[in-house]
Short mmCIF file of C-alpha atoms and ligand atoms in Angstrom, two decimals:
data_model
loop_
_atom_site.label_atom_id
_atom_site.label_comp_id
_atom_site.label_asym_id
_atom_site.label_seq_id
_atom_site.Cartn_x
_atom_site.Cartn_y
_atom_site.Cartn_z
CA UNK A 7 79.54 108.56 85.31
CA UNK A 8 83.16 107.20 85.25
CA UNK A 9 84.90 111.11 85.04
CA UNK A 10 82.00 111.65 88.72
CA UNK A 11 84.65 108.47 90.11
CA UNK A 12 87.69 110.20 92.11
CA UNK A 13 87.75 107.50 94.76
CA UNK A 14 87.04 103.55 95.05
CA UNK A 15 83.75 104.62 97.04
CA UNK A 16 82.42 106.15 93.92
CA UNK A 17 82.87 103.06 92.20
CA UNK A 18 81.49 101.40 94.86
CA UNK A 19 78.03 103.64 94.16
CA UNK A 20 78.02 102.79 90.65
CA UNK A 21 78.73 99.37 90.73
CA UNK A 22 75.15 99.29 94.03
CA UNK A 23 73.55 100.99 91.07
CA UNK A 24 74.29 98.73 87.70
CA UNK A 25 73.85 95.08 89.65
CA UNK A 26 71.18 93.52 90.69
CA UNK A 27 71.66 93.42 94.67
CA UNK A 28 72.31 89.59 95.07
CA UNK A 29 75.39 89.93 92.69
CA UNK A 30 76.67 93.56 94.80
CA UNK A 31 75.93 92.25 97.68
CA UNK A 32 78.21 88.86 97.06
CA UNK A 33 80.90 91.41 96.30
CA UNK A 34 80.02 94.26 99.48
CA UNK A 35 79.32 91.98 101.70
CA UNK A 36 81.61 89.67 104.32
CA UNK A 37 80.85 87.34 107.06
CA UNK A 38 78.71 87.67 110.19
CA UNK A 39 77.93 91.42 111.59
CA UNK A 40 80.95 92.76 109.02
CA UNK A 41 82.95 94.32 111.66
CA UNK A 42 85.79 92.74 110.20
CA UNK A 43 85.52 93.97 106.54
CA UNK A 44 85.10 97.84 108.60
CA UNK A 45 87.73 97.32 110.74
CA UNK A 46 90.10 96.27 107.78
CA UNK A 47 90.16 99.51 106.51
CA UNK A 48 89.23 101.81 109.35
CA UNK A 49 92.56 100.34 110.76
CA UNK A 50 94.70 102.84 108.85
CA UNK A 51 93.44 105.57 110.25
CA UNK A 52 94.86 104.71 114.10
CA UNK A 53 98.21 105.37 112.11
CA UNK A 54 99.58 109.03 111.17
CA UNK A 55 102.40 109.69 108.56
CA UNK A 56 105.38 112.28 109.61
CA UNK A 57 106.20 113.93 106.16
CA UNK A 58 109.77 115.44 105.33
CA UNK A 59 109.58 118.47 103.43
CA UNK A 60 112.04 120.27 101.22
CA UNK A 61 113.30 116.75 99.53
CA UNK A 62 113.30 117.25 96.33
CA UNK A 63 110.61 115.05 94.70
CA UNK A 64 110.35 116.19 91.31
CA UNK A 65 111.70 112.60 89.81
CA UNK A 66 110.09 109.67 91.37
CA UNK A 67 109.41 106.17 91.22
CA UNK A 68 106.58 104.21 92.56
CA UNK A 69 108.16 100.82 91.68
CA UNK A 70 109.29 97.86 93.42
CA UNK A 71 110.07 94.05 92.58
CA UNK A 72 107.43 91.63 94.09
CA UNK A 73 108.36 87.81 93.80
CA UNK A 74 110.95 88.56 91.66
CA UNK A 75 109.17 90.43 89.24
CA UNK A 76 109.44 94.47 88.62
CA UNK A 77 105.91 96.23 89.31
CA UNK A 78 105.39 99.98 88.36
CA UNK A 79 103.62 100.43 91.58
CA UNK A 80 103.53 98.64 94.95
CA UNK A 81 99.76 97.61 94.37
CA UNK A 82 98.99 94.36 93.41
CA UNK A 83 95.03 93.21 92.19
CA UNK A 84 94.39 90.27 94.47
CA UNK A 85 92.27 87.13 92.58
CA UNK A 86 88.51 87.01 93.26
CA UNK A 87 86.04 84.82 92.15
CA UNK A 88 83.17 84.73 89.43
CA UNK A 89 84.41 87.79 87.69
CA UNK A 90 81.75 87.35 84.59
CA UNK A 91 78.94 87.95 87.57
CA UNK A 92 80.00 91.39 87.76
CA UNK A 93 81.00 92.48 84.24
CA UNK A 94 80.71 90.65 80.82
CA UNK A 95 84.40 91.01 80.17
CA UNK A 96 85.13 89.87 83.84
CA UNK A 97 88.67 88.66 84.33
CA UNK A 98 90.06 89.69 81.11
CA UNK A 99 89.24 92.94 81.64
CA UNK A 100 91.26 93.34 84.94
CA UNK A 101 94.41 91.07 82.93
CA UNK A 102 94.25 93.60 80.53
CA UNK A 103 94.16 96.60 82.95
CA UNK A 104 96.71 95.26 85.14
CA UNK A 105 99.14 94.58 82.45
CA UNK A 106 98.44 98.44 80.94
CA UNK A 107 99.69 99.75 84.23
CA UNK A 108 102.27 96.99 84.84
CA UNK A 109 101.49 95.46 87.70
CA UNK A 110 100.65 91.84 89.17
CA UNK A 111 96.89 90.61 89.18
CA UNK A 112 95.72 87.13 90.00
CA UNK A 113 93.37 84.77 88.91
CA UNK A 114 90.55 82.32 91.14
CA UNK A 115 90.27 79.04 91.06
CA UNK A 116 86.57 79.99 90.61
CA UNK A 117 87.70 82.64 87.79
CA UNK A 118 85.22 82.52 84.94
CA UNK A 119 88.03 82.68 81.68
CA UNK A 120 90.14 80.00 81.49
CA UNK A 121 93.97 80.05 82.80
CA UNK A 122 95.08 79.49 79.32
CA UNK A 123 92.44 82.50 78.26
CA UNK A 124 94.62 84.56 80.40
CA UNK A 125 97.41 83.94 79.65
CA UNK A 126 97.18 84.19 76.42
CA UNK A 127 96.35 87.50 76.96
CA UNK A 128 99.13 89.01 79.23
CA UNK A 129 102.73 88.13 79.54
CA UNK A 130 102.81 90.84 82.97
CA UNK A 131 103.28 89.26 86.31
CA UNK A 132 100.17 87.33 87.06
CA UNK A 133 99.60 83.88 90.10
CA UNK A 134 96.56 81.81 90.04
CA UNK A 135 95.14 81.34 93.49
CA UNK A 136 94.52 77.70 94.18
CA UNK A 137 91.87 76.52 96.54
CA UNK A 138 92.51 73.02 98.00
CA UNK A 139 89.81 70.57 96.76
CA UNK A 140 88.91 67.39 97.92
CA UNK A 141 89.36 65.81 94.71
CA UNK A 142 93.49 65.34 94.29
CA UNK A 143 93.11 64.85 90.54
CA UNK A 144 91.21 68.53 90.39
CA UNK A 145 94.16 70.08 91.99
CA UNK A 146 96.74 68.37 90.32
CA UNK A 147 95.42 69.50 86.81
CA UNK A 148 94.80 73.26 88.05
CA UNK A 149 98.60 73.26 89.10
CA UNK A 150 100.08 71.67 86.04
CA UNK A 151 97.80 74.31 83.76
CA UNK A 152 99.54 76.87 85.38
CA UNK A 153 102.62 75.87 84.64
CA UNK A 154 102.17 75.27 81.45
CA UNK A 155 100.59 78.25 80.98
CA UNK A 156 103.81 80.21 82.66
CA UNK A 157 102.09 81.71 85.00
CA UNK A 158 104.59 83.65 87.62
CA UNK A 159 103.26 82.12 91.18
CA UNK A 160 100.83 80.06 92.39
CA UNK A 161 99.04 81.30 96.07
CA UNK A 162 97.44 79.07 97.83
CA UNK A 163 94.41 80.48 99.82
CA UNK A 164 94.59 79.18 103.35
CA UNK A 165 91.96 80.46 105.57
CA UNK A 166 88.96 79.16 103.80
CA UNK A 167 88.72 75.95 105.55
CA UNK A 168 84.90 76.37 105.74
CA UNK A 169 83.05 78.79 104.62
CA UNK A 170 82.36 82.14 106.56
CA UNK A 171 78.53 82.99 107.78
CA UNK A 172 77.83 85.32 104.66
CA UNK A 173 74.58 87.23 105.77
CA UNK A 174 73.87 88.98 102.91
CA UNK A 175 74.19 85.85 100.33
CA UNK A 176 72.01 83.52 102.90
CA UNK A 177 69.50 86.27 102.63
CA UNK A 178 69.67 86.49 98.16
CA UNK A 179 70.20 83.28 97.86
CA UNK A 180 73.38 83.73 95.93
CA UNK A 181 74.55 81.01 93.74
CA UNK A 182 76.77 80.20 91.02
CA UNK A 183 75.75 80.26 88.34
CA UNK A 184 73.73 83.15 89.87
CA UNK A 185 70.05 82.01 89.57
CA UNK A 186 66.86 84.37 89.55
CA UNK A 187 64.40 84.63 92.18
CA UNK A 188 61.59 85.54 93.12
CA UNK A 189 62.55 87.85 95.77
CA UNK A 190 65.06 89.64 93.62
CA UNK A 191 63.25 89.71 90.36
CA UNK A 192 63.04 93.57 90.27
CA UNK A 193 66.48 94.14 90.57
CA UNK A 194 67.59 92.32 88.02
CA UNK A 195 64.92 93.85 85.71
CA UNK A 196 65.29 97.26 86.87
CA UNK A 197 69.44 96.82 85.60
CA UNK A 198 68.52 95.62 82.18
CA UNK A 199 72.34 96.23 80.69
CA UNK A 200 73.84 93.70 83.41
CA UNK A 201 70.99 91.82 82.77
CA UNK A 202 71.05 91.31 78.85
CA UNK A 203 74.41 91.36 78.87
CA UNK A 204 74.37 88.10 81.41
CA UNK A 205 71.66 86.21 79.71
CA UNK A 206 72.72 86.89 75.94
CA UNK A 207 76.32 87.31 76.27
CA UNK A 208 78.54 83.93 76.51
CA UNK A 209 77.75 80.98 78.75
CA UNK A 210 78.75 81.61 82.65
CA UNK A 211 81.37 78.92 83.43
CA UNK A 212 83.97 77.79 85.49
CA UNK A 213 86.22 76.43 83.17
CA UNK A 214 89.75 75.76 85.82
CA UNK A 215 87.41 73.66 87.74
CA UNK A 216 86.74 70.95 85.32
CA UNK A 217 82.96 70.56 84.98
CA UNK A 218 82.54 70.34 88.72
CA UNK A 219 80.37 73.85 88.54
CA UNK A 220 78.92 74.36 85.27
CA UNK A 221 75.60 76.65 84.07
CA UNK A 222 73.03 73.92 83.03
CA UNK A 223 74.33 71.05 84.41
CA UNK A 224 72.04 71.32 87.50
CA UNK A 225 75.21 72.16 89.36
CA UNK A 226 74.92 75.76 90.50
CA UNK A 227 76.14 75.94 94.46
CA UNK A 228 75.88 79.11 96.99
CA UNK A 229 79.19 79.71 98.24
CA UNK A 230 78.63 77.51 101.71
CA UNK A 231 78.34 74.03 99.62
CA UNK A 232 81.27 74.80 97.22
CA UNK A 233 83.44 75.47 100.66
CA UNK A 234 81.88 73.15 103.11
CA UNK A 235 81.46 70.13 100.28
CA UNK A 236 84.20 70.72 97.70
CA UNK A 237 87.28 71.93 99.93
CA UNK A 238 89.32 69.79 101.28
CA UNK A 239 88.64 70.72 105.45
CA UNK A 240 92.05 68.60 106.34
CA UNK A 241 94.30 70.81 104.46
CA UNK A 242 97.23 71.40 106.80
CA UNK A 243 100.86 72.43 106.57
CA UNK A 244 101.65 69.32 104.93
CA UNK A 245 99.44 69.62 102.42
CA UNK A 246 100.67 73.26 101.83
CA UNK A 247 104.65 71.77 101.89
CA UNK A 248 103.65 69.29 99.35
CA UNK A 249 101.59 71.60 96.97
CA UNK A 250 104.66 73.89 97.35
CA UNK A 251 106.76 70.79 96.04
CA UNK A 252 104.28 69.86 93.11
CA UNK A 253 104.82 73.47 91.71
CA UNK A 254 108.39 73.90 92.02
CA UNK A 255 107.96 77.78 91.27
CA UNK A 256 107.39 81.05 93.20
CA UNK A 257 105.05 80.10 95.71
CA UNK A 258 102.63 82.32 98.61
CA UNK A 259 100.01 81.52 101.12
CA UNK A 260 97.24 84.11 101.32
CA UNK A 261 95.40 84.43 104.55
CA UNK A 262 98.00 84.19 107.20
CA UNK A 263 97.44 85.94 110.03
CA UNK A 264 99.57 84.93 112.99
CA UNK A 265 103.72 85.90 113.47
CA UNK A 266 103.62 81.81 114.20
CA UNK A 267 102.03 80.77 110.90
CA UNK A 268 104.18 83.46 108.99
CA UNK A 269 107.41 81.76 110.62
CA UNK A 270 106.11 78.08 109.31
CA UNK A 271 105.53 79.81 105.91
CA UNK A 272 109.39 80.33 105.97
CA UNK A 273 110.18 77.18 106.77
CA UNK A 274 107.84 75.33 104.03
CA UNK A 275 110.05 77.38 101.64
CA UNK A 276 106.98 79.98 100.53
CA UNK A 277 108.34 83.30 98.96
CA UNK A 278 105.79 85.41 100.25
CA UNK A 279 102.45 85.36 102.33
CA UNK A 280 99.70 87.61 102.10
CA UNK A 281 98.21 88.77 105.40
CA UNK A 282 94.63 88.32 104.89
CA UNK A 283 91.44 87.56 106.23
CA UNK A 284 89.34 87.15 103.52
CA UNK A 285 88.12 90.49 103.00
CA UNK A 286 86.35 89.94 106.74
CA UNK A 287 84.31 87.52 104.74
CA UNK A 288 85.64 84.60 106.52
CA UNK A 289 86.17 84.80 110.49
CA UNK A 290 84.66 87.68 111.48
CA UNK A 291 86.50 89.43 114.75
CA UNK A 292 89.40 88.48 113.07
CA UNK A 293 92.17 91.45 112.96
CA UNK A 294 92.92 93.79 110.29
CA UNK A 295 95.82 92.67 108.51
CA UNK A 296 97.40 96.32 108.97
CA UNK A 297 97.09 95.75 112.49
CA UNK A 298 98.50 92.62 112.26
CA UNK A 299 101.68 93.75 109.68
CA UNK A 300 104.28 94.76 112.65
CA UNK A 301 104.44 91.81 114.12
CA UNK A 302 104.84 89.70 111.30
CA UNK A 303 107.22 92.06 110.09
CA UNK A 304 109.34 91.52 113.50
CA UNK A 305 108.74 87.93 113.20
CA UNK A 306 109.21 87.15 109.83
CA UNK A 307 110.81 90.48 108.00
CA UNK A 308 113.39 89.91 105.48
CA UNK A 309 112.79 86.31 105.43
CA UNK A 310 110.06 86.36 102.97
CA UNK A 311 107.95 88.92 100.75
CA UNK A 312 104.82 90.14 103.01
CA UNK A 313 102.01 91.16 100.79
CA UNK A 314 99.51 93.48 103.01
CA UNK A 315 95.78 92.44 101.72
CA UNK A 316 92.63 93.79 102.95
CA UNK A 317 90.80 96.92 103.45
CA UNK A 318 93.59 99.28 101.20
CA UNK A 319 91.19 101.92 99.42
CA UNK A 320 93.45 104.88 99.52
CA UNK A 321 97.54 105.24 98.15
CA UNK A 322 98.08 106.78 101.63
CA UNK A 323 96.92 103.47 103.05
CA UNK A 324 99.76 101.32 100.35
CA UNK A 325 102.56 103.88 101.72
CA UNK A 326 101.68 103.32 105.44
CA UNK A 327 101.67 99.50 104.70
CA UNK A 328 104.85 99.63 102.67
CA UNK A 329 106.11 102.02 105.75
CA UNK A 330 105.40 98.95 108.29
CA UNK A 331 107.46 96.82 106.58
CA UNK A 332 105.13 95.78 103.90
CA UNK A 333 106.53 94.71 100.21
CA UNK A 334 103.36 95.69 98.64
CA UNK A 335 99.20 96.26 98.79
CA UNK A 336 96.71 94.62 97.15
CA UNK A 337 92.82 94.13 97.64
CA UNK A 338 89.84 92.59 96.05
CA UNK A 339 87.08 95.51 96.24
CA UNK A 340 89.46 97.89 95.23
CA UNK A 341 89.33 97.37 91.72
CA UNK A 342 86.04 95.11 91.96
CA UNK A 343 83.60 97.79 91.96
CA UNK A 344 85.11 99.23 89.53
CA UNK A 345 84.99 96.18 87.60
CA UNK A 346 81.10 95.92 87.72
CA UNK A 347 80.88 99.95 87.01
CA UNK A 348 82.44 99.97 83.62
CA UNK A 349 84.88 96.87 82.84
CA UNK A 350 88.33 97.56 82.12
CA UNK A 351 87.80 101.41 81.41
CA UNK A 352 86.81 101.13 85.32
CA UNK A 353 89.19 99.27 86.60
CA UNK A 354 92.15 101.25 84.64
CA UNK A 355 90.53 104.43 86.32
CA UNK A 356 90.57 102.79 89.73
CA UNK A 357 94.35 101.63 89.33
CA UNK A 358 94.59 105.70 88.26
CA UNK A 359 93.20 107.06 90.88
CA UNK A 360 95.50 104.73 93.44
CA UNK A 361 98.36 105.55 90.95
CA UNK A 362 98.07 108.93 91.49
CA UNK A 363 97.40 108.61 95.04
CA UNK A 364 100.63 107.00 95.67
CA UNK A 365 102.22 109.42 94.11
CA UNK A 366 101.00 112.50 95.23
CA UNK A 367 101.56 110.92 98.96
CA UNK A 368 105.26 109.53 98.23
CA UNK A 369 105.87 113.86 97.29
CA UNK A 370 104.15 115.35 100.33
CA UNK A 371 106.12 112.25 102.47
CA UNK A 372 109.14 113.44 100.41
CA UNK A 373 110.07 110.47 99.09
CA UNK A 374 111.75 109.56 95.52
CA UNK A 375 111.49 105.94 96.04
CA UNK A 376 109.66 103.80 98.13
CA UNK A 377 112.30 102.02 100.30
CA UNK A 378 112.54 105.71 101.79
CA UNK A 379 109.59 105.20 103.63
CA UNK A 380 110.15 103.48 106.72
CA UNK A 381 108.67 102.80 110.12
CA UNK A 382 110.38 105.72 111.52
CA UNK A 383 107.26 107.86 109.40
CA UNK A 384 104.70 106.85 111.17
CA UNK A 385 103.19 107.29 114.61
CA UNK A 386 100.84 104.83 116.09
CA UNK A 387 97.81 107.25 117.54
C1 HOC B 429 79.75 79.95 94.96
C2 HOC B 429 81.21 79.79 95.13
O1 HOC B 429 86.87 83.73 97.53
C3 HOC B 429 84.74 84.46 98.23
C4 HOC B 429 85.54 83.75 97.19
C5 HOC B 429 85.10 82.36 96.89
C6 HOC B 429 83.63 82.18 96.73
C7 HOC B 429 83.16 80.88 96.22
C8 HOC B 429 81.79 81.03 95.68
O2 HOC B 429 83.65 84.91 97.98
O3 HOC B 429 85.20 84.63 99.34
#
């Protein structure tokens, strides 16, 4: 039950139990032997906070301003794909939660409500991630949507040149649309609500990518054809400059890794980058993006807005990200399995729980505010 949920692993045993395992494993699962996606969060723990006592943390505030917009907390909901596969409200239930607790969420290119859908339903700080596809025209219309649509920044995704070696969705067959087999028959009728709710409740579509995936058009593709034939492979910092250029508003890249590629960030003009690696779903061996904050921050810090993506479960692991010289924390699973648990009810609870975390940690840091915490509260182990 939702009230049994007092962490995002919880959710993450509720959401194993209502899907059918192709669709939970397409969210659990990441590239290769998943050391990356275990790393990303087991990175936190080399750190240690140093709290201050006796600071008088009765009145505090969790906000910040992230691309020039104020957030109530220094969390952000990172864009993920196929929402609708997980829960029938899919990404207008996590709008609608983000916007309750004020704070940014973003959209897929692959989201399953439209960009005008969600807009419509929010005017809180919201980006639409853009994947670069091959077709110019595609990418072009996705971009001008968005800015019709007012949407606050665009991020481009950057390290899904091809696609990462996704075990567990070579082993389901995972499509989208997702598709029935034989092999996972059971599961999907042994979960009859997800079930009923995905073959009677409104037709699964992709409807920012202009008919090029669509339910009943024969065109359902597992996630190594829509990377390997529909993304453009000779994307390079050009092509980022450029797309920069055609939006002419607050722009990111998400998936930079390296102090280098941070510095060529600043000099294409982006506003912020989000270190990322894909939720380890992409290179695995690749570093945690905590581990790879400091020297970005050195590199890079003050220059531009550094959002810290990947493996953030806990509000202790936001304020030891923020502490490194981080804007703000965001992830994917982290309201994701809450998502597929119970819809926006879940993912409100989830953004509770971290709510609460954050807070609880900013008082026992003794903190009012979260520019107080700085690298000088932490100790590397
Ligand atoms: C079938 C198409 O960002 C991911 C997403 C994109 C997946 C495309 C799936 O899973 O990493």
């Amino acid at each position: 039950r939702l009230s049994d949920c007092h962490n995002i692993d919880d959710f993450r045993r509720l959401a194993r139990r209502r899907l059918p395992w192709p669709v939970f494993d397409y969210i659990d699962g990441a590239a290769d032997d998943e050391i990356t996606k275990t790393r990303n969060t087991s990175a936190f723990d080399e750190v240690d906070l140093v709290p201050d006592v006796l600071a008088g943390v009765g009145e505090i505030d969790a906000g910040c301003t992230i691309m020039g917009r104020r957030s109530a907390l220094p969390l952000m909901l990172s864009p993920t794909a196929l929402q609708r596969a997980f829960h029938k409200d899919g990404e207008r239930a996590v709008a609608r939660a983000a916007a309750k607790f004020g704070i940014w969420f973003g959209i897929s290119s692959l989201a399953t409500h439209s960009i005008e859908e969600i807009a419509a339903l929010t005017s809180g700080p919201k980006l639409f991630q853009l994947y670069v596809h091959k077709d110019r025209g595609l990418n072009a219309s996705m971009i001008e949507r968005c800015r019709d649509a007012q949407f606050d920044a665009l991020a481009l995704t950057v390290d899904t040149i091809v696609s990462g070696k996704r075990e567990r969705c070579l082993r389901s067959g995972f499509t989208t649309p997702p598709r029935f087999s034989a092999s996972s028959l059971w599961s999907y009728a042994t979960r009859p609500r997800w079930t009923l709710d995905y073959v009677f409740g409104p037709k699964f579509r992709l409807p920012n990518l202009d008919g090029h995936v669509q339910e009943g058009s024969g065109k359902s593709v597992s996630i190594q054809d829509y990377f390997n034939t529909m993304l453009d492979t000779n994307m390079d910092w050009d092509t980022a400059a450029r797309i920069r250029q055609d939006w002419g508003g607050t722009f990111a890249l998400k998936g930079v890794m390296s102090a280098a590629d941070a510095r060529r960030a600043v000099e294409i003009g982006a506003d912020a980058i989000w270190i990322s690696n894909h939720g380890g779903r992409q290179l695995d061996g690749s570093r945690a993006p905590f581990d790879q904050l400091r020297e970005i921050v050195d590199a890079v810090g003050g220059e531009i807005e550094i959002v810290l993506d990947g493996g953030v479960r806990r509000g202790t692991h936001a304020l030891k990200g923020l502490a490194a010289g981080a804007t703000a924390a965001s992830g994917g699973r982290l309201y994701l399995y809450a998502l597929a648990a119970a819809g926006q009810e879940g993912v409100e609870r989830a953004i509770e729980i971290l709510k609460e975390e954050i807070e609880r940690g900013m008082r026992l840091m003794g903190v009012t505010s979260i520019d107080q915490l700085t690298a000088d509260r932490l100790r590397w182990r």
